[in-house]
């Protein structure tokens, strides 16, 4: 049996999405800028509407990019000047952290549950603060940040400060309405919502001036030069149209997985409280996540120990470290992330296998006394 539980890393492309893009490889393969390619350029504009609709934006506020990483780079570098200040969090995706490190940046703390320190946000706003960049949902733990509250705090102090949210893991999992939340910019990524890799978008509220990262042709109103990734864009549109389906089924299966693991494994603990529906990050204290993952893979179960972008790094996750987890907990953390394709049978199989693997590993673990104490 093969069980894919790493949907925060990437997702399977939906059959409906594949069907939608096929003609644009074989019949309608024209460059959308060519005069005769009316149908293709019209289709791109229809898709812009589909993407906008999912987050209740205006189509003119959507810029297609090569993915979440580029959208994040464009949001940050597109508005910030050298002497301006950014506020972000310690638990952002590396796309945000590595972009912000070249600027004067304050990194907000989270508590043991993964919740953001809103008081620190208020205290960190300076006269030259230009941008607040706070993710909507965390890719490792699934913890949801209170974007509405963040915006309220920031705009009360200075309405000129822009608020950007990396919503790559939130889109398709929670309802997003940019008119209600008044967020200024928002990034999303196709491959997290059953479209292919290499396509994403940035929402930018009308009226906000942005500097392009990629200069070139007139595409995307001069904000992103280069011939459009037509099939990627069309795939993203379809994926947005069918997003948000099966969310209650996914949540039920995630909760079942979580509860049964907690019952069967005495050293298991869930990391993060207020979370998106598909993610569970579980620490198996005193065990090594890489070894657990190898055992799971032997059983055909694919999960991860955190962000796919950080695989190979020997450091414990920066997200779990920011949550002040003990090293013996952070080092044994596994992320399971489900999708609409996850079945009950797969979850039952995973519960059975992980319980066996953890009991076996506990027996061989050198932290005998510590584990005994945990059991008591
Ligand atoms: N932001 C978050 C929260 C993510 O989980 C990811 C991908 O893992 C990204 C940004 C980057 O998106 P992409 O892979 O489309 O560049």
Short mmCIF file of N, CA and C in Angstrom, two decimals, residues 162-273:
data_model
loop_
_atom_site.label_atom_id
_atom_site.label_comp_id
_atom_site.label_asym_id
_atom_site.label_seq_id
_atom_site.Cartn_x
_atom_site.Cartn_y
_atom_site.Cartn_z
N UNK A 162 2.01 48.50 5.10
CA UNK A 162 1.38 47.45 4.29
C UNK A 162 1.43 46.11 5.03
N UNK A 163 0.37 45.33 4.88
CA UNK A 163 0.35 44.00 5.49
C UNK A 163 0.27 42.96 4.37
N UNK A 164 1.28 42.09 4.35
CA UNK A 164 1.34 41.00 3.38
C UNK A 164 1.18 39.69 4.13
N UNK A 165 0.42 38.76 3.55
CA UNK A 165 0.34 37.43 4.17
C UNK A 165 0.69 36.35 3.17
N UNK A 166 1.58 35.45 3.61
CA UNK A 166 1.90 34.27 2.80
C UNK A 166 0.79 33.26 3.10
N UNK A 167 -0.12 33.12 2.13
CA UNK A 167 -1.30 32.26 2.35
C UNK A 167 -1.18 30.94 1.58
N UNK A 168 0.07 30.57 1.25
CA UNK A 168 0.30 29.36 0.44
C UNK A 168 -0.36 28.13 1.08
N UNK A 169 -0.31 28.02 2.41
CA UNK A 169 -0.89 26.83 3.06
C UNK A 169 -2.32 27.07 3.53
N UNK A 170 -2.80 28.29 3.38
CA UNK A 170 -4.16 28.58 3.86
C UNK A 170 -5.19 28.46 2.73
N UNK A 171 -4.78 28.86 1.53
CA UNK A 171 -5.70 28.85 0.40
C UNK A 171 -6.19 27.42 0.14
N UNK A 172 -7.49 27.28 -0.02
CA UNK A 172 -8.07 25.96 -0.26
C UNK A 172 -8.39 25.22 1.02
N UNK A 173 -7.90 25.73 2.14
CA UNK A 173 -8.15 25.05 3.41
C UNK A 173 -9.04 25.89 4.31
N UNK A 174 -8.90 27.22 4.20
CA UNK A 174 -9.82 28.09 4.94
C UNK A 174 -10.38 29.14 4.00
N UNK A 175 -11.56 29.65 4.31
CA UNK A 175 -12.16 30.67 3.45
C UNK A 175 -11.38 31.97 3.59
N UNK A 176 -11.06 32.55 2.45
CA UNK A 176 -10.29 33.80 2.47
C UNK A 176 -11.08 34.85 1.70
N UNK A 177 -11.23 36.01 2.33
CA UNK A 177 -11.95 37.12 1.69
C UNK A 177 -11.11 38.38 1.92
N UNK A 178 -10.41 38.81 0.88
CA UNK A 178 -9.49 39.94 1.07
C UNK A 178 -10.23 41.27 1.27
N UNK A 179 -11.50 41.29 0.90
CA UNK A 179 -12.28 42.51 1.15
C UNK A 179 -12.60 42.62 2.64
N UNK A 180 -12.88 41.46 3.25
CA UNK A 180 -13.23 41.48 4.68
C UNK A 180 -12.00 41.68 5.55
N UNK A 181 -10.88 41.03 5.17
CA UNK A 181 -9.70 41.11 6.04
C UNK A 181 -8.87 42.37 5.77
N UNK A 182 -9.05 42.98 4.62
CA UNK A 182 -8.31 44.20 4.25
C UNK A 182 -6.80 43.98 4.21
N UNK A 183 -6.40 42.76 3.85
CA UNK A 183 -4.97 42.52 3.71
C UNK A 183 -4.51 43.21 2.41
N UNK A 184 -3.26 43.68 2.39
CA UNK A 184 -2.80 44.44 1.21
C UNK A 184 -2.24 43.53 0.13
N UNK A 185 -1.55 42.47 0.54
CA UNK A 185 -0.97 41.54 -0.44
C UNK A 185 -1.07 40.12 0.11
N UNK A 186 -1.16 39.16 -0.81
CA UNK A 186 -1.34 37.75 -0.39
C UNK A 186 -0.72 36.84 -1.45
N UNK A 187 0.05 35.84 -1.00
CA UNK A 187 0.67 34.92 -1.97
C UNK A 187 -0.04 33.57 -1.93
N UNK A 188 -0.10 32.92 -3.09
CA UNK A 188 -0.64 31.55 -3.15
C UNK A 188 0.16 30.75 -4.17
N UNK A 189 0.04 29.42 -4.06
CA UNK A 189 0.87 28.54 -4.90
C UNK A 189 0.02 27.40 -5.45
N UNK A 190 0.18 27.13 -6.76
CA UNK A 190 -0.63 26.11 -7.43
C UNK A 190 -0.41 24.70 -6.91
N UNK A 191 0.85 24.34 -6.66
CA UNK A 191 1.10 22.92 -6.37
C UNK A 191 0.65 22.48 -4.98
N UNK A 192 0.17 23.43 -4.17
CA UNK A 192 -0.38 23.04 -2.87
C UNK A 192 -1.88 22.79 -2.97
N UNK A 193 -2.46 23.13 -4.14
CA UNK A 193 -3.92 22.96 -4.28
C UNK A 193 -4.27 22.16 -5.55
N UNK A 194 -3.43 21.16 -5.85
CA UNK A 194 -3.71 20.21 -6.93
C UNK A 194 -3.56 20.78 -8.34
N UNK A 195 -2.74 21.81 -8.48
CA UNK A 195 -2.28 22.27 -9.80
C UNK A 195 -0.80 21.87 -9.89
N UNK A 196 -0.16 22.01 -11.06
CA UNK A 196 1.27 21.60 -11.13
C UNK A 196 2.20 22.57 -10.39
N UNK A 197 3.44 22.14 -10.26
CA UNK A 197 4.47 22.98 -9.65
C UNK A 197 4.87 24.09 -10.63
N UNK A 198 5.33 25.22 -10.09
CA UNK A 198 5.84 26.28 -10.97
C UNK A 198 4.81 27.32 -11.37
N UNK A 199 3.73 27.41 -10.62
CA UNK A 199 2.76 28.47 -10.88
C UNK A 199 2.21 28.96 -9.54
N UNK A 200 2.03 30.25 -9.46
CA UNK A 200 1.47 30.84 -8.24
C UNK A 200 0.93 32.20 -8.58
N UNK A 201 0.54 32.94 -7.56
CA UNK A 201 0.01 34.28 -7.82
C UNK A 201 0.22 35.15 -6.60
N UNK A 202 0.29 36.45 -6.88
CA UNK A 202 0.31 37.44 -5.81
C UNK A 202 -0.91 38.33 -5.98
N UNK A 203 -1.66 38.46 -4.90
CA UNK A 203 -2.75 39.44 -4.88
C UNK A 203 -2.15 40.74 -4.37
N UNK A 204 -2.39 41.83 -5.08
CA UNK A 204 -1.92 43.15 -4.64
C UNK A 204 -3.10 44.11 -4.72
N UNK A 205 -3.50 44.64 -3.58
CA UNK A 205 -4.65 45.56 -3.55
C UNK A 205 -4.44 46.69 -4.54
N UNK A 206 -5.49 47.01 -5.29
CA UNK A 206 -5.40 48.10 -6.27
C UNK A 206 -4.94 49.38 -5.60
N UNK A 207 -4.01 50.06 -6.25
CA UNK A 207 -3.52 51.33 -5.70
C UNK A 207 -2.13 51.19 -5.08
N UNK A 208 -1.72 49.94 -4.77
CA UNK A 208 -0.38 49.75 -4.18
C UNK A 208 0.65 49.71 -5.30
N UNK A 209 1.69 50.52 -5.16
CA UNK A 209 2.73 50.57 -6.20
C UNK A 209 3.77 49.49 -5.93
N UNK A 210 4.10 48.74 -7.00
CA UNK A 210 5.01 47.61 -6.86
C UNK A 210 6.15 47.74 -7.87
N UNK A 211 7.38 47.42 -7.44
CA UNK A 211 8.50 47.39 -8.40
C UNK A 211 8.61 45.95 -8.90
N UNK A 212 8.72 45.74 -10.23
CA UNK A 212 8.83 44.36 -10.72
C UNK A 212 10.17 43.74 -10.33
N UNK A 213 10.17 42.41 -10.17
CA UNK A 213 11.43 41.69 -9.93
C UNK A 213 12.05 41.32 -11.26
N UNK A 214 11.19 41.01 -12.24
CA UNK A 214 11.66 40.53 -13.54
C UNK A 214 11.24 41.53 -14.60
N UNK A 215 12.23 42.21 -15.17
CA UNK A 215 11.88 43.17 -16.22
C UNK A 215 11.89 42.43 -17.56
N UNK A 216 11.08 42.88 -18.46
CA UNK A 216 10.97 42.21 -19.75
C UNK A 216 9.84 42.83 -20.53
N UNK A 217 8.97 41.99 -21.05
CA UNK A 217 7.85 42.47 -21.87
C UNK A 217 6.75 43.11 -21.02
N UNK A 218 5.63 43.31 -21.67
CA UNK A 218 4.49 44.01 -21.06
C UNK A 218 3.60 43.08 -20.23
N UNK A 219 3.98 41.78 -20.19
CA UNK A 219 3.10 40.79 -19.54
C UNK A 219 2.82 41.19 -18.09
N UNK A 220 1.68 40.76 -17.59
CA UNK A 220 1.25 41.07 -16.22
C UNK A 220 1.40 42.57 -15.92
N UNK A 221 0.96 43.35 -16.86
CA UNK A 221 0.99 44.82 -16.78
C UNK A 221 2.39 45.36 -16.43
N UNK A 222 3.40 44.67 -16.99
CA UNK A 222 4.78 45.12 -16.81
C UNK A 222 5.35 44.73 -15.44
N UNK A 223 4.57 44.01 -14.64
CA UNK A 223 5.04 43.67 -13.29
C UNK A 223 5.77 42.33 -13.25
N UNK A 224 5.68 41.58 -14.38
CA UNK A 224 6.37 40.28 -14.42
C UNK A 224 6.60 39.91 -15.87
N UNK A 225 7.78 40.32 -16.38
CA UNK A 225 8.09 40.07 -17.79
C UNK A 225 8.24 38.59 -18.08
N UNK A 226 8.13 38.23 -19.35
CA UNK A 226 8.31 36.82 -19.75
C UNK A 226 7.01 36.24 -20.28
N UNK A 227 7.14 35.39 -21.32
CA UNK A 227 5.95 34.73 -21.87
C UNK A 227 5.24 33.96 -20.76
N UNK A 228 3.96 34.11 -20.69
CA UNK A 228 3.19 33.51 -19.60
C UNK A 228 3.29 31.98 -19.62
N UNK A 229 3.27 31.39 -18.43
CA UNK A 229 3.17 29.93 -18.27
C UNK A 229 1.69 29.58 -18.45
N UNK A 230 1.29 29.52 -19.74
CA UNK A 230 -0.14 29.42 -20.05
C UNK A 230 -0.80 28.21 -19.39
N UNK A 231 -0.19 27.04 -19.54
CA UNK A 231 -0.83 25.84 -18.99
C UNK A 231 -0.84 25.89 -17.45
N UNK A 232 0.21 26.43 -16.89
CA UNK A 232 0.26 26.56 -15.43
C UNK A 232 -0.84 27.50 -14.95
N UNK A 233 -1.00 28.61 -15.65
CA UNK A 233 -2.01 29.61 -15.26
C UNK A 233 -3.41 28.99 -15.35
N UNK A 234 -3.66 28.27 -16.45
CA UNK A 234 -4.99 27.67 -16.63
C UNK A 234 -5.23 26.60 -15.56
N UNK A 235 -4.18 25.85 -15.25
CA UNK A 235 -4.29 24.84 -14.19
C UNK A 235 -4.62 25.50 -12.86
N UNK A 236 -3.96 26.61 -12.57
CA UNK A 236 -4.20 27.31 -11.31
C UNK A 236 -5.66 27.76 -11.22
N UNK A 237 -6.16 28.27 -12.35
CA UNK A 237 -7.56 28.73 -12.38
C UNK A 237 -8.52 27.61 -12.04
N UNK A 238 -8.31 26.46 -12.69
CA UNK A 238 -9.20 25.32 -12.45
C UNK A 238 -9.08 24.86 -10.99
N UNK A 239 -7.82 24.80 -10.51
CA UNK A 239 -7.59 24.36 -9.13
C UNK A 239 -8.30 25.30 -8.15
N UNK A 240 -8.28 26.60 -8.44
CA UNK A 240 -8.96 27.56 -7.56
C UNK A 240 -10.47 27.36 -7.62
N UNK A 241 -10.96 27.04 -8.82
CA UNK A 241 -12.41 26.85 -8.98
C UNK A 241 -12.91 25.67 -8.13
N UNK A 242 -12.10 24.62 -8.06
CA UNK A 242 -12.57 23.41 -7.34
C UNK A 242 -11.97 23.30 -5.92
N UNK A 243 -11.27 24.35 -5.49
CA UNK A 243 -10.64 24.30 -4.15
C UNK A 243 -11.72 24.32 -3.07
N UNK A 244 -11.28 24.06 -1.84
CA UNK A 244 -12.15 24.10 -0.65
C UNK A 244 -13.15 22.94 -0.60
N UNK A 245 -12.94 21.89 -1.45
CA UNK A 245 -13.88 20.78 -1.38
C UNK A 245 -13.35 19.73 -0.40
N UNK A 246 -14.22 18.95 0.18
CA UNK A 246 -13.86 17.85 1.08
C UNK A 246 -13.16 18.27 2.36
N UNK A 247 -13.27 19.52 2.73
CA UNK A 247 -12.50 19.96 3.90
C UNK A 247 -12.94 19.31 5.21
N UNK A 248 -14.24 19.01 5.33
CA UNK A 248 -14.67 18.40 6.60
C UNK A 248 -14.25 16.93 6.66
N UNK A 249 -14.23 16.27 5.49
CA UNK A 249 -13.76 14.86 5.47
C UNK A 249 -12.26 14.82 5.86
N UNK A 250 -11.51 15.74 5.28
CA UNK A 250 -10.06 15.78 5.57
C UNK A 250 -9.84 15.99 7.07
N UNK A 251 -10.61 16.90 7.64
CA UNK A 251 -10.44 17.22 9.07
C UNK A 251 -10.80 16.00 9.94
N UNK A 252 -11.85 15.29 9.57
CA UNK A 252 -12.26 14.12 10.35
C UNK A 252 -11.14 13.07 10.34
N UNK A 253 -10.55 12.84 9.15
CA UNK A 253 -9.48 11.85 9.04
C UNK A 253 -8.23 12.30 9.81
N UNK A 254 -7.93 13.59 9.70
CA UNK A 254 -6.76 14.12 10.44
C UNK A 254 -6.97 13.93 11.94
N UNK A 255 -8.18 14.22 12.42
CA UNK A 255 -8.44 14.09 13.85
C UNK A 255 -8.36 12.64 14.30
N UNK A 256 -8.84 11.73 13.46
CA UNK A 256 -8.78 10.30 13.78
C UNK A 256 -7.32 9.86 13.91
N UNK A 257 -6.52 10.25 12.92
CA UNK A 257 -5.09 9.89 12.91
C UNK A 257 -4.43 10.37 14.20
N UNK A 258 -4.69 11.63 14.52
CA UNK A 258 -4.10 12.27 15.67
C UNK A 258 -4.51 11.56 16.98
N UNK A 259 -5.83 11.39 17.14
CA UNK A 259 -6.33 10.81 18.40
C UNK A 259 -5.81 9.41 18.62
N UNK A 260 -5.80 8.62 17.55
CA UNK A 260 -5.36 7.22 17.73
C UNK A 260 -3.86 7.14 17.97
N UNK A 261 -3.11 8.02 17.35
CA UNK A 261 -1.66 8.01 17.62
C UNK A 261 -1.41 8.39 19.08
N UNK A 262 -2.15 9.40 19.56
CA UNK A 262 -1.98 9.83 20.96
C UNK A 262 -2.34 8.69 21.92
N UNK A 263 -3.37 7.92 21.56
CA UNK A 263 -3.78 6.80 22.42
C UNK A 263 -2.75 5.67 22.40
N UNK A 264 -2.19 5.42 21.23
CA UNK A 264 -1.30 4.25 21.08
C UNK A 264 0.16 4.54 21.46
N UNK A 265 0.59 5.80 21.38
CA UNK A 265 2.01 6.10 21.60
C UNK A 265 2.13 7.06 22.78
N UNK A 266 2.63 6.56 23.92
CA UNK A 266 2.62 7.40 25.13
C UNK A 266 3.59 8.58 25.05
N UNK A 267 4.57 8.51 24.12
CA UNK A 267 5.54 9.63 24.03
C UNK A 267 5.14 10.64 22.94
N UNK A 268 3.90 10.52 22.42
CA UNK A 268 3.47 11.43 21.35
C UNK A 268 2.81 12.68 21.89
N UNK A 269 3.07 13.81 21.21
CA UNK A 269 2.46 15.08 21.62
C UNK A 269 2.24 15.92 20.36
N UNK A 270 1.07 16.55 20.26
CA UNK A 270 0.76 17.38 19.08
C UNK A 270 1.41 18.75 19.24
N UNK A 271 2.03 19.22 18.19
CA UNK A 271 2.62 20.56 18.21
C UNK A 271 1.70 21.56 17.52
N UNK A 272 1.29 22.57 18.26
CA UNK A 272 0.42 23.61 17.70
C UNK A 272 -1.03 23.35 18.00
N UNK A 273 -1.79 24.44 18.28
CA UNK A 273 -3.19 24.22 18.68
C UNK A 273 -4.20 24.61 17.61
#
